[in-house]
Short mmCIF file of C-alpha atoms in Angstrom, two decimals:
data_model
loop_
_atom_site.label_atom_id
_atom_site.label_comp_id
_atom_site.label_asym_id
_atom_site.label_seq_id
_atom_site.Cartn_x
_atom_site.Cartn_y
_atom_site.Cartn_z
CA MET A 1 0.00 0.00 0.00
CA THR A 2 1.03 3.54 -0.78
CA GLN A 3 2.34 5.74 2.02
CA ASN A 4 -0.59 7.72 3.42
CA ILE A 5 1.32 10.85 4.35
CA TYR A 6 -1.81 12.98 4.44
CA ASP A 7 -2.82 11.39 7.74
CA ASN A 8 0.53 12.31 9.29
CA ASP A 9 -0.23 15.10 11.78
CA THR A 10 2.70 17.31 10.79
CA PHE A 11 2.08 16.89 7.08
CA PHE A 12 -1.65 17.45 7.42
CA ALA A 13 -1.15 20.60 9.47
CA GLY A 14 1.25 21.97 6.87
CA TYR A 15 -0.91 20.93 3.92
CA SER A 16 -3.95 22.54 5.51
CA GLN A 17 -2.11 25.89 5.42
CA LEU A 18 -1.41 25.84 1.66
CA PRO A 19 -3.39 28.27 -0.49
CA ARG A 20 -4.95 25.34 -2.33
CA SER A 21 -6.27 24.01 0.98
CA GLN A 22 -7.43 27.34 2.35
CA ARG A 23 -8.84 28.85 -0.80
CA GLY A 24 -9.69 25.71 -2.74
CA LEU A 25 -9.45 25.47 -6.51
CA GLU A 26 -8.77 29.19 -6.95
CA GLY A 27 -5.80 28.81 -4.61
CA ALA A 28 -4.14 26.37 -7.00
CA PRO A 29 -2.28 28.30 -9.71
CA GLU A 30 -2.81 25.53 -12.27
CA TRP A 31 -6.58 25.41 -11.77
CA ASN A 32 -7.48 27.78 -14.62
CA SER A 33 -5.56 25.58 -17.02
CA LEU A 34 -7.15 22.42 -15.68
CA ARG A 35 -10.59 23.94 -15.92
CA ALA A 36 -10.02 24.90 -19.55
CA MET A 37 -9.27 21.25 -20.31
CA LEU A 38 -12.43 19.89 -18.68
CA PRO A 39 -15.55 18.98 -20.61
CA GLU A 40 -18.92 20.62 -19.91
CA MET A 41 -19.87 19.17 -16.50
CA ALA A 42 -23.67 19.21 -16.68
CA GLY A 43 -25.12 15.71 -16.56
CA LEU A 44 -21.79 13.95 -16.11
CA ARG A 45 -21.09 11.14 -13.67
CA VAL A 46 -17.84 12.31 -12.08
CA LEU A 47 -15.26 10.35 -10.13
CA ASP A 48 -12.50 12.24 -8.30
CA LEU A 49 -9.53 10.05 -7.34
CA GLY A 50 -7.62 11.59 -4.45
CA CYS A 51 -10.40 14.07 -3.74
CA GLY A 52 -8.78 15.53 -0.60
CA PHE A 53 -10.97 18.19 0.98
CA GLY A 54 -13.53 17.77 -1.81
CA TRP A 55 -13.10 21.16 -3.50
CA PHE A 56 -13.39 19.70 -6.99
CA CYS A 57 -16.33 17.47 -6.03
CA ARG A 58 -18.27 20.48 -4.81
CA TRP A 59 -17.32 22.49 -7.90
CA ALA A 60 -18.53 19.66 -10.15
CA LEU A 61 -21.82 19.40 -8.29
CA ASP A 62 -22.31 23.17 -8.57
CA ARG A 63 -21.97 22.77 -12.33
CA CYS A 64 -24.78 20.24 -12.38
CA ALA A 65 -22.82 17.02 -12.57
CA LEU A 66 -25.30 14.16 -12.43
CA SER A 67 -23.37 12.36 -9.70
CA VAL A 68 -20.10 12.99 -7.91
CA THR A 69 -17.98 10.46 -6.06
CA GLY A 70 -14.79 11.41 -4.26
CA ILE A 71 -12.28 8.80 -3.16
CA ASP A 72 -9.31 9.33 -0.90
CA VAL A 73 -7.10 7.28 1.37
CA SER A 74 -6.83 10.03 3.99
CA LYS A 75 -9.31 9.84 6.87
CA LYS A 76 -8.40 13.37 7.93
CA MET A 77 -9.11 14.83 4.52
CA LEU A 78 -12.34 12.92 4.05
CA ALA A 79 -13.53 14.02 7.49
CA ARG A 80 -13.12 17.63 6.48
CA ALA A 81 -14.64 17.01 3.05
CA ARG A 82 -17.72 15.48 4.64
CA GLU A 83 -18.11 18.43 7.03
CA GLU A 84 -18.34 20.88 4.18
CA SER A 85 -20.14 18.71 1.79
CA ASP A 86 -23.36 18.46 0.01
CA PRO A 87 -25.05 15.14 0.84
CA ALA A 88 -25.32 14.52 -2.91
CA ILE A 89 -21.57 13.86 -3.02
CA GLN A 90 -20.51 10.36 -2.13
CA TYR A 91 -17.16 10.17 -0.35
CA LEU A 92 -15.34 6.86 -0.03
CA GLU A 93 -12.19 5.94 1.81
CA ALA A 94 -10.04 3.65 -0.31
CA ASP A 95 -6.47 2.93 -1.32
CA LEU A 96 -6.31 3.88 -5.00
CA GLU A 97 -3.84 1.07 -5.64
CA HIS A 98 -6.47 -1.50 -4.78
CA LEU A 99 -9.59 0.09 -6.13
CA THR A 100 -12.21 -1.62 -8.23
CA ILE A 101 -14.51 0.68 -10.19
CA GLU A 102 -17.73 -0.44 -11.78
CA ARG A 103 -17.35 -0.70 -15.54
CA GLY A 104 -19.03 2.01 -17.58
CA SER A 105 -19.89 3.99 -14.45
CA SER A 106 -18.11 7.28 -15.23
CA ASP A 107 -18.19 10.06 -17.79
CA LEU A 108 -15.27 11.92 -16.23
CA VAL A 109 -12.48 10.65 -14.04
CA TYR A 110 -10.51 13.47 -12.43
CA SER A 111 -7.38 13.27 -10.34
CA SER A 112 -5.33 16.18 -9.09
CA LEU A 113 -1.76 15.56 -7.88
CA ALA A 114 -2.48 12.05 -6.59
CA PHE A 115 -1.01 9.57 -9.09
CA HIS A 116 2.59 10.35 -8.16
CA TYR A 117 1.97 8.86 -4.71
CA LEU A 118 0.98 5.48 -6.17
CA LYS A 119 3.58 2.75 -6.43
CA ASN A 120 1.48 0.78 -8.90
CA LEU A 121 -0.46 3.04 -11.19
CA ASP A 122 -1.11 0.55 -13.96
CA PRO A 123 -3.93 -1.41 -12.25
CA LEU A 124 -5.71 1.85 -11.44
CA MET A 125 -5.35 3.02 -15.04
CA ALA A 126 -6.95 -0.24 -16.18
CA GLU A 127 -9.84 0.39 -13.79
CA ILE A 128 -10.21 3.97 -15.04
CA ALA A 129 -10.25 2.89 -18.68
CA GLY A 130 -12.89 0.28 -17.84
CA ALA A 131 -14.95 2.73 -15.81
CA LEU A 132 -15.13 5.31 -18.58
CA VAL A 133 -17.87 5.11 -21.16
CA PRO A 134 -16.79 5.55 -24.80
CA GLY A 135 -16.24 9.27 -25.20
CA GLY A 136 -15.57 9.60 -21.47
CA HIS A 137 -12.68 11.70 -20.23
CA LEU A 138 -9.74 11.22 -17.94
CA MET A 139 -8.20 14.43 -16.69
CA PHE A 140 -5.27 14.31 -14.30
CA SER A 141 -2.36 16.29 -13.00
CA VAL A 142 0.89 15.03 -11.54
CA GLU A 143 4.16 16.51 -10.45
CA HIS A 144 6.37 16.97 -13.49
CA PRO A 145 8.87 14.12 -13.97
CA MET A 146 11.69 16.67 -14.01
CA VAL A 147 10.66 17.55 -10.47
CA THR A 148 10.39 14.00 -9.18
CA ALA A 149 13.45 12.54 -10.95
CA PRO A 150 16.45 13.80 -8.93
CA LEU A 151 17.44 12.24 -5.63
CA TYR A 152 18.27 15.70 -4.29
CA PRO A 153 15.64 18.05 -5.72
CA ALA A 154 16.82 21.63 -5.35
CA TRP A 155 17.45 24.67 -7.52
CA SER A 156 20.94 25.62 -8.61
CA GLU A 157 22.04 28.53 -10.81
CA ASP A 158 23.53 28.84 -14.26
CA ARG A 159 26.51 31.09 -15.02
CA ASP A 160 24.20 34.11 -15.39
CA GLY A 161 22.81 33.49 -11.90
CA VAL A 162 19.53 32.27 -13.41
CA LYS A 163 17.81 29.43 -11.59
CA ALA A 164 18.31 25.97 -13.04
CA TRP A 165 16.94 22.61 -11.93
CA PRO A 166 19.44 19.75 -12.01
CA VAL A 167 17.84 16.55 -13.29
CA ASN A 168 19.24 13.08 -12.87
CA HIS A 169 18.02 9.49 -12.51
CA TYR A 170 15.26 10.50 -14.93
CA LEU A 171 14.80 7.07 -16.52
CA GLN A 172 14.83 5.27 -13.19
CA ASN A 173 11.16 5.08 -12.21
CA GLY A 174 10.52 4.45 -8.54
CA PRO A 175 10.31 6.01 -5.09
CA ARG A 176 11.93 9.31 -4.15
CA GLU A 177 11.99 10.47 -0.58
CA THR A 178 11.76 14.19 0.08
CA ASP A 179 11.12 16.47 3.00
CA TRP A 180 8.04 18.45 1.98
CA LEU A 181 5.82 19.64 4.83
CA ALA A 182 7.08 16.62 6.79
CA PRO A 183 10.24 14.50 6.66
CA GLY A 184 10.23 11.30 4.62
CA VAL A 185 7.47 11.99 2.13
CA ILE A 186 7.60 9.33 -0.58
CA LYS A 187 6.61 10.15 -4.13
CA GLN A 188 6.87 7.82 -7.08
CA HIS A 189 8.87 9.14 -10.00
CA ARG A 190 7.68 8.19 -13.49
CA SER A 191 9.08 9.51 -16.74
CA MET A 192 6.76 11.49 -18.99
CA THR A 193 6.63 8.59 -21.42
CA SER A 194 5.68 6.14 -18.66
CA TYR A 195 2.53 8.12 -18.07
CA LEU A 196 1.74 8.59 -21.75
CA ASN A 197 2.35 5.02 -22.85
CA MET A 198 0.21 3.81 -19.96
CA LEU A 199 -2.70 5.79 -21.38
CA VAL A 200 -2.19 4.35 -24.85
CA ARG A 201 -1.84 0.82 -23.49
CA HIS A 202 -5.23 1.09 -21.81
CA GLY A 203 -7.00 2.40 -24.88
CA LEU A 204 -7.05 6.08 -23.91
CA THR A 205 -6.23 8.75 -26.47
CA LEU A 206 -4.27 11.83 -25.47
CA THR A 207 -6.25 14.97 -26.26
CA HIS A 208 -4.23 17.66 -24.52
CA ILE A 209 -1.21 17.97 -22.30
CA GLU A 210 0.25 20.97 -20.54
CA GLU A 211 3.44 21.54 -18.66
CA TRP A 212 2.06 24.25 -16.45
CA GLY A 213 3.58 27.69 -16.19
CA PRO A 214 2.09 30.95 -14.90
CA THR A 215 0.33 33.54 -17.02
CA ASP A 216 1.84 37.01 -17.02
CA ALA A 217 -0.88 38.17 -14.64
CA GLN A 218 -0.15 35.33 -12.22
CA ALA A 219 3.57 36.00 -12.36
CA ALA A 220 3.01 39.69 -11.69
CA ALA A 221 0.89 38.88 -8.65
CA GLN A 222 3.23 36.14 -7.38
CA PRO A 223 6.75 36.51 -8.82
CA SER A 224 7.97 33.22 -7.30
CA LEU A 225 5.79 31.44 -9.87
CA LEU A 226 8.27 32.56 -12.55
CA ASP A 227 10.51 29.67 -11.47
CA GLU A 228 8.00 27.35 -13.09
CA ARG A 229 8.85 28.75 -16.50
CA HIS A 230 12.34 27.43 -15.96
CA ARG A 231 11.13 24.03 -14.84
CA PRO A 232 7.37 23.47 -14.71
CA ASN A 233 6.14 21.83 -11.53
CA PHE A 234 3.04 20.14 -12.91
CA VAL A 235 1.89 18.18 -15.92
CA LEU A 236 -1.81 18.33 -16.80
CA VAL A 237 -3.16 15.62 -19.06
CA SER A 238 -6.51 14.97 -20.68
CA ALA A 239 -7.41 11.83 -22.56
CA VAL A 240 -10.54 10.32 -23.98
CA ARG A 241 -11.75 6.76 -24.21
CA ARG A 242 -12.57 6.06 -27.86
CA MET B 1 14.61 29.82 -43.49
CA THR B 2 16.20 27.44 -41.00
CA GLN B 3 19.95 27.58 -40.51
CA ASN B 4 21.51 24.97 -42.81
CA ILE B 5 24.44 24.07 -40.58
CA TYR B 6 25.02 20.77 -42.35
CA ASP B 7 26.51 22.60 -45.33
CA ASN B 8 29.02 24.35 -43.07
CA ASP B 9 32.40 22.75 -43.88
CA THR B 10 33.52 22.39 -40.25
CA PHE B 11 30.19 20.99 -39.11
CA PHE B 12 29.93 18.63 -42.05
CA ALA B 13 33.44 17.30 -41.48
CA GLY B 14 32.68 16.67 -37.82
CA TYR B 15 29.27 15.17 -38.49
CA SER B 16 30.75 12.86 -41.09
CA GLN B 17 32.96 11.34 -38.38
CA LEU B 18 30.10 10.43 -36.01
CA PRO B 19 29.29 6.72 -35.66
CA ARG B 20 25.83 7.37 -37.10
CA SER B 21 27.45 8.82 -40.23
CA GLN B 22 30.13 6.20 -40.60
CA ARG B 23 28.13 3.12 -39.66
CA GLY B 24 24.64 4.28 -40.53
CA LEU B 25 21.57 3.21 -38.61
CA GLU B 26 23.46 0.66 -36.52
CA GLY B 27 25.79 3.43 -35.42
CA ALA B 28 22.89 5.32 -33.83
CA PRO B 29 22.25 3.95 -30.34
CA GLU B 30 18.54 4.78 -30.52
CA TRP B 31 18.00 2.95 -33.81
CA ASN B 32 16.85 -0.36 -32.30
CA SER B 33 14.14 1.47 -30.40
CA LEU B 34 13.07 3.43 -33.45
CA ARG B 35 12.95 0.27 -35.54
CA ALA B 36 10.74 -1.45 -32.97
CA MET B 37 8.25 1.41 -33.31
CA LEU B 38 8.08 1.25 -37.13
CA PRO B 39 5.32 -0.54 -39.01
CA GLU B 40 6.03 -3.36 -41.46
CA MET B 41 7.73 -1.60 -44.39
CA ALA B 42 6.73 -3.81 -47.31
CA GLY B 43 4.52 -1.98 -49.77
CA LEU B 44 4.65 1.38 -48.00
CA ARG B 45 5.19 4.75 -49.63
CA VAL B 46 7.84 6.26 -47.41
CA LEU B 47 8.87 9.88 -46.99
CA ASP B 48 12.03 10.68 -44.99
CA LEU B 49 12.24 14.31 -43.88
CA GLY B 50 15.84 15.29 -43.19
CA CYS B 51 17.17 12.17 -44.84
CA GLY B 52 20.84 13.14 -44.54
CA PHE B 53 23.09 10.50 -46.09
CA GLY B 54 20.05 8.35 -46.95
CA TRP B 55 20.70 5.46 -44.57
CA PHE B 56 17.05 5.12 -43.63
CA CYS B 57 15.91 5.48 -47.25
CA ARG B 58 18.12 2.58 -48.30
CA TRP B 59 17.01 0.50 -45.31
CA ALA B 60 13.35 1.10 -46.21
CA LEU B 61 13.94 0.16 -49.82
CA ASP B 62 15.71 -3.04 -48.72
CA ARG B 63 12.57 -3.93 -46.76
CA CYS B 64 10.48 -3.63 -49.91
CA ALA B 65 8.96 -0.21 -49.41
CA LEU B 66 6.92 0.58 -52.51
CA SER B 67 8.52 4.00 -52.94
CA VAL B 68 11.04 6.01 -50.98
CA THR B 69 11.56 9.76 -51.09
CA GLY B 70 14.26 11.48 -49.08
CA ILE B 71 14.24 15.25 -48.54
CA ASP B 72 17.01 17.33 -47.07
CA VAL B 73 18.18 20.93 -47.16
CA SER B 74 21.86 19.99 -47.21
CA LYS B 75 23.48 19.79 -50.64
CA LYS B 76 26.51 18.04 -49.15
CA MET B 77 24.45 15.34 -47.52
CA LEU B 78 22.28 14.78 -50.58
CA ALA B 79 25.36 14.55 -52.79
CA ARG B 80 26.68 11.71 -50.67
CA ALA B 81 23.25 10.07 -50.44
CA ARG B 82 22.96 10.08 -54.23
CA GLU B 83 26.43 8.53 -54.63
CA GLU B 84 25.49 5.53 -52.56
CA SER B 85 21.96 5.29 -53.63
CA ASP B 86 19.67 3.01 -55.41
CA PRO B 87 18.07 4.83 -58.37
CA ALA B 88 14.70 3.75 -56.98
CA ILE B 89 15.09 6.31 -54.19
CA GLN B 90 14.07 9.85 -55.04
CA TYR B 91 16.15 12.52 -53.30
CA LEU B 92 14.96 16.11 -53.20
CA GLU B 93 16.62 19.23 -51.91
CA ALA B 94 14.15 21.37 -50.01
CA ASP B 95 13.74 23.52 -46.94
CA LEU B 96 11.38 21.59 -44.68
CA GLU B 97 9.86 24.83 -43.44
CA HIS B 98 8.49 25.57 -46.88
CA LEU B 99 7.60 22.15 -48.14
CA THR B 100 4.37 21.19 -49.83
CA ILE B 101 3.58 17.48 -49.87
CA GLU B 102 0.94 15.93 -52.08
CA ARG B 103 -2.11 14.97 -50.07
CA GLY B 104 -2.57 11.26 -49.39
CA SER B 105 0.81 10.45 -50.90
CA SER B 106 2.45 8.71 -47.92
CA ASP B 107 1.95 5.67 -45.72
CA LEU B 108 4.90 6.48 -43.48
CA VAL B 109 6.57 9.78 -42.79
CA TYR B 110 9.87 9.38 -40.96
CA SER B 111 12.14 12.03 -39.55
CA SER B 112 15.24 11.49 -37.46
CA LEU B 113 16.65 14.38 -35.43
CA ALA B 114 15.56 17.06 -37.89
CA PHE B 115 12.52 18.81 -36.43
CA HIS B 116 14.51 20.60 -33.72
CA TYR B 117 16.27 22.61 -36.43
CA LEU B 118 12.99 24.05 -37.74
CA LYS B 119 11.86 27.42 -36.54
CA ASN B 120 8.30 26.83 -37.73
CA LEU B 121 7.30 23.21 -37.35
CA ASP B 122 3.56 23.71 -37.42
CA PRO B 123 3.18 24.21 -41.21
CA LEU B 124 5.25 21.07 -41.84
CA MET B 125 3.12 19.09 -39.39
CA ALA B 126 0.02 20.21 -41.29
CA GLU B 127 1.63 18.99 -44.52
CA ILE B 128 2.55 15.66 -42.91
CA ALA B 129 -0.97 15.13 -41.58
CA GLY B 130 -2.36 15.88 -45.03
CA ALA B 131 0.17 13.65 -46.76
CA LEU B 132 -0.64 10.62 -44.62
CA VAL B 133 -3.45 8.30 -45.64
CA PRO B 134 -5.85 7.25 -42.86
CA GLY B 135 -3.95 4.62 -40.88
CA GLY B 136 -0.65 6.12 -42.03
CA HIS B 137 2.18 6.62 -39.56
CA LEU B 138 4.39 9.47 -38.50
CA MET B 139 7.54 8.40 -36.70
CA PHE B 140 10.04 11.00 -35.59
CA SER B 141 12.86 11.62 -33.18
CA VAL B 142 14.05 14.93 -31.74
CA GLU B 143 16.48 16.06 -29.12
CA HIS B 144 14.83 15.85 -25.73
CA PRO B 145 13.42 19.19 -24.55
CA MET B 146 15.46 18.86 -21.35
CA VAL B 147 18.54 18.94 -23.58
CA THR B 148 17.51 21.88 -25.70
CA ALA B 149 15.98 24.03 -22.93
CA PRO B 150 18.97 25.53 -21.08
CA LEU B 151 20.94 28.44 -22.45
CA TYR B 152 24.15 26.81 -21.18
CA PRO B 153 23.72 23.08 -21.73
CA ALA B 154 26.30 21.21 -19.66
CA TRP B 155 26.41 18.50 -17.00
CA SER B 156 26.88 19.38 -13.37
CA GLU B 157 27.00 17.02 -10.37
CA ASP B 158 24.77 16.39 -7.39
CA ARG B 159 26.10 16.10 -3.83
CA ASP B 160 26.97 12.43 -4.40
CA GLY B 161 29.08 13.37 -7.41
CA VAL B 162 26.46 11.89 -9.73
CA LYS B 163 25.93 13.69 -13.00
CA ALA B 164 22.95 16.02 -13.18
CA TRP B 165 21.65 18.16 -16.03
CA PRO B 166 20.53 21.65 -15.04
CA VAL B 167 17.36 22.67 -16.86
CA ASN B 168 16.07 26.19 -17.21
CA HIS B 169 14.06 28.31 -19.66
CA TYR B 170 12.07 25.12 -20.32
CA LEU B 171 8.77 26.83 -21.17
CA GLN B 172 10.44 29.40 -23.39
CA ASN B 173 10.27 27.85 -26.85
CA GLY B 174 12.70 29.29 -29.37
CA PRO B 175 16.26 29.26 -30.65
CA ARG B 176 19.22 28.06 -28.61
CA GLU B 177 22.75 28.53 -29.86
CA THR B 178 25.31 25.89 -29.01
CA ASP B 179 28.75 24.88 -30.11
CA TRP B 180 28.34 21.33 -31.34
CA LEU B 181 30.78 20.24 -34.04
CA ALA B 182 30.95 23.90 -35.09
CA PRO B 183 30.37 27.18 -33.29
CA GLY B 184 26.96 28.83 -33.47
CA VAL B 185 24.72 25.85 -34.21
CA ILE B 186 21.11 26.94 -33.77
CA LYS B 187 18.52 24.48 -32.55
CA GLN B 188 14.91 25.28 -31.76
CA HIS B 189 13.77 24.35 -28.30
CA ARG B 190 10.20 23.12 -27.89
CA SER B 191 8.67 21.73 -24.71
CA MET B 192 7.46 18.15 -24.77
CA THR B 193 3.88 19.33 -24.73
CA SER B 194 4.47 21.64 -27.70
CA TYR B 195 5.34 18.60 -29.79
CA LEU B 196 2.50 16.47 -28.46
CA ASN B 197 -0.25 19.08 -28.74
CA MET B 198 0.90 19.82 -32.27
CA LEU B 199 0.22 16.20 -33.20
CA VAL B 200 -3.23 16.31 -31.63
CA ARG B 201 -4.04 19.62 -33.30
CA HIS B 202 -3.33 18.12 -36.71
CA GLY B 203 -5.45 15.03 -36.17
CA LEU B 204 -2.62 12.64 -35.34
CA THR B 205 -2.99 10.17 -32.46
CA LEU B 206 -0.02 9.35 -30.27
CA THR B 207 0.66 5.60 -30.34
CA HIS B 208 4.04 5.38 -28.59
CA ILE B 209 6.65 7.64 -27.12
CA GLU B 210 10.06 6.87 -25.75
CA GLU B 211 12.64 8.93 -23.92
CA TRP B 212 15.58 6.95 -25.07
CA GLY B 213 18.07 5.31 -22.75
CA PRO B 214 20.59 2.54 -23.37
CA THR B 215 19.96 -1.15 -22.83
CA ASP B 216 22.26 -2.88 -20.34
CA ALA B 217 24.18 -4.40 -23.25
CA GLN B 218 24.68 -1.00 -24.88
CA ALA B 219 25.78 0.53 -21.58
CA ALA B 220 28.27 -2.27 -21.01
CA ALA B 221 29.75 -1.76 -24.48
CA GLN B 222 29.76 2.04 -24.21
CA PRO B 223 29.60 3.23 -20.58
CA SER B 224 29.25 6.90 -21.55
CA LEU B 225 25.71 6.08 -22.68
CA LEU B 226 24.77 5.66 -19.02
CA ASP B 227 24.50 9.46 -18.79
CA GLU B 228 21.35 9.19 -20.87
CA ARG B 229 19.62 7.38 -18.03
CA HIS B 230 20.09 10.52 -15.96
CA ARG B 231 18.82 12.77 -18.71
CA PRO B 232 17.75 11.13 -21.98
CA ASN B 233 19.08 12.81 -25.10
CA PHE B 234 16.32 11.83 -27.51
CA VAL B 235 12.55 11.54 -27.68
CA LEU B 236 11.10 9.05 -30.15
CA VAL B 237 7.47 9.48 -31.12
CA SER B 238 5.05 7.48 -33.22
CA ALA B 239 1.59 8.63 -34.18
CA VAL B 240 -1.09 7.49 -36.55
CA ARG B 241 -3.55 9.39 -38.69
CA ARG B 242 -7.06 8.17 -37.83
#
């Protein structure tokens, strides 16, 4: 089973302070890009894998999704999601690595920044592909493989003093331990092509991909985001089941 | 028009000494992976964009391709290709940025390490998509965006003394000048997603992608190739026109 760092007290306390936890979707700089990649929500059966505090579930319901199910492994996050939630949203506690999803039960599977915690993503991708109806969408974001690859992730500088991000071990998929909000957080590095070929292998067709960087307006409001133009932090992917 | 560095005497002399120039396809470490991604060649109308010395054109003809056309901007390379060539191969000198290809004229478009020299790739991709019959394949390789991104491309080391490749300016598509075989070689950096979304935009479906690294046997025979596991040098892409 995947490390459930979100139920670690220190991690949870730190995570709860992030803008994306306090302000929800609008607190996540990549949200506008994700939203632009989503289909029209009205009437869709939506499944959110790694739903956290349920911000996306509530957003989907507000846009007249037909049904919304949020799944997460973290008891702490689900507890808060349920507090704030509409009873029309179904929240389930489950380990995404051992999840079975009813075939043909979803029009949209959404997952924000969850897949890079999973040691074995392939079985889940098979479930997702089976769960989607023909024409159904998978939309997910993960940490960029350039971010997860190095054993010692940290900025350096080039000879002009411009930030640079040293990448190594890129083709070696597997766990990477970092100290982020708490010591010993384990993320699973996968190369870009590992993600993309997994989609293809399960019969999903890539429809859009984005290595996220800030708009000029975002960078003006929060200059630290400019680092992401040097080395984007997130990859956003949408795919369709043909 | 794209810089035609291959007709620079110094560059051409250096390039002619590379294993891939001297030994052909077998001299290119990524060739086995490319070959595994190619369709059965017999009976195909093949177009090679940036054909260089014509190694792939001759290989395709040997495998009973129905017709083979090689296009390159370099007079020097085409002259050598024609010397060694079968008269059944048609070689054309043209700038790939201003190429018109007859619609429906190709079953396979192939391009090895050429696209990253083109300032404007989009018009060529439109031509390729139009040239391919439904079910036809595009197969291309380019330098990995991690390689082309930084203004000062060079290895550094992490705290364990392991090689690391500092990336910056990744989201800033455009020219990068390097000294490779000759001073002032200009390559065009594009992010991974720029390439992939361009395929999608022109109606091509991604079927396989590889960030190339050496097999154990290749690494044993040529240990310097192990660097590519830290930061792969090439991306190999295959797509199909639906």
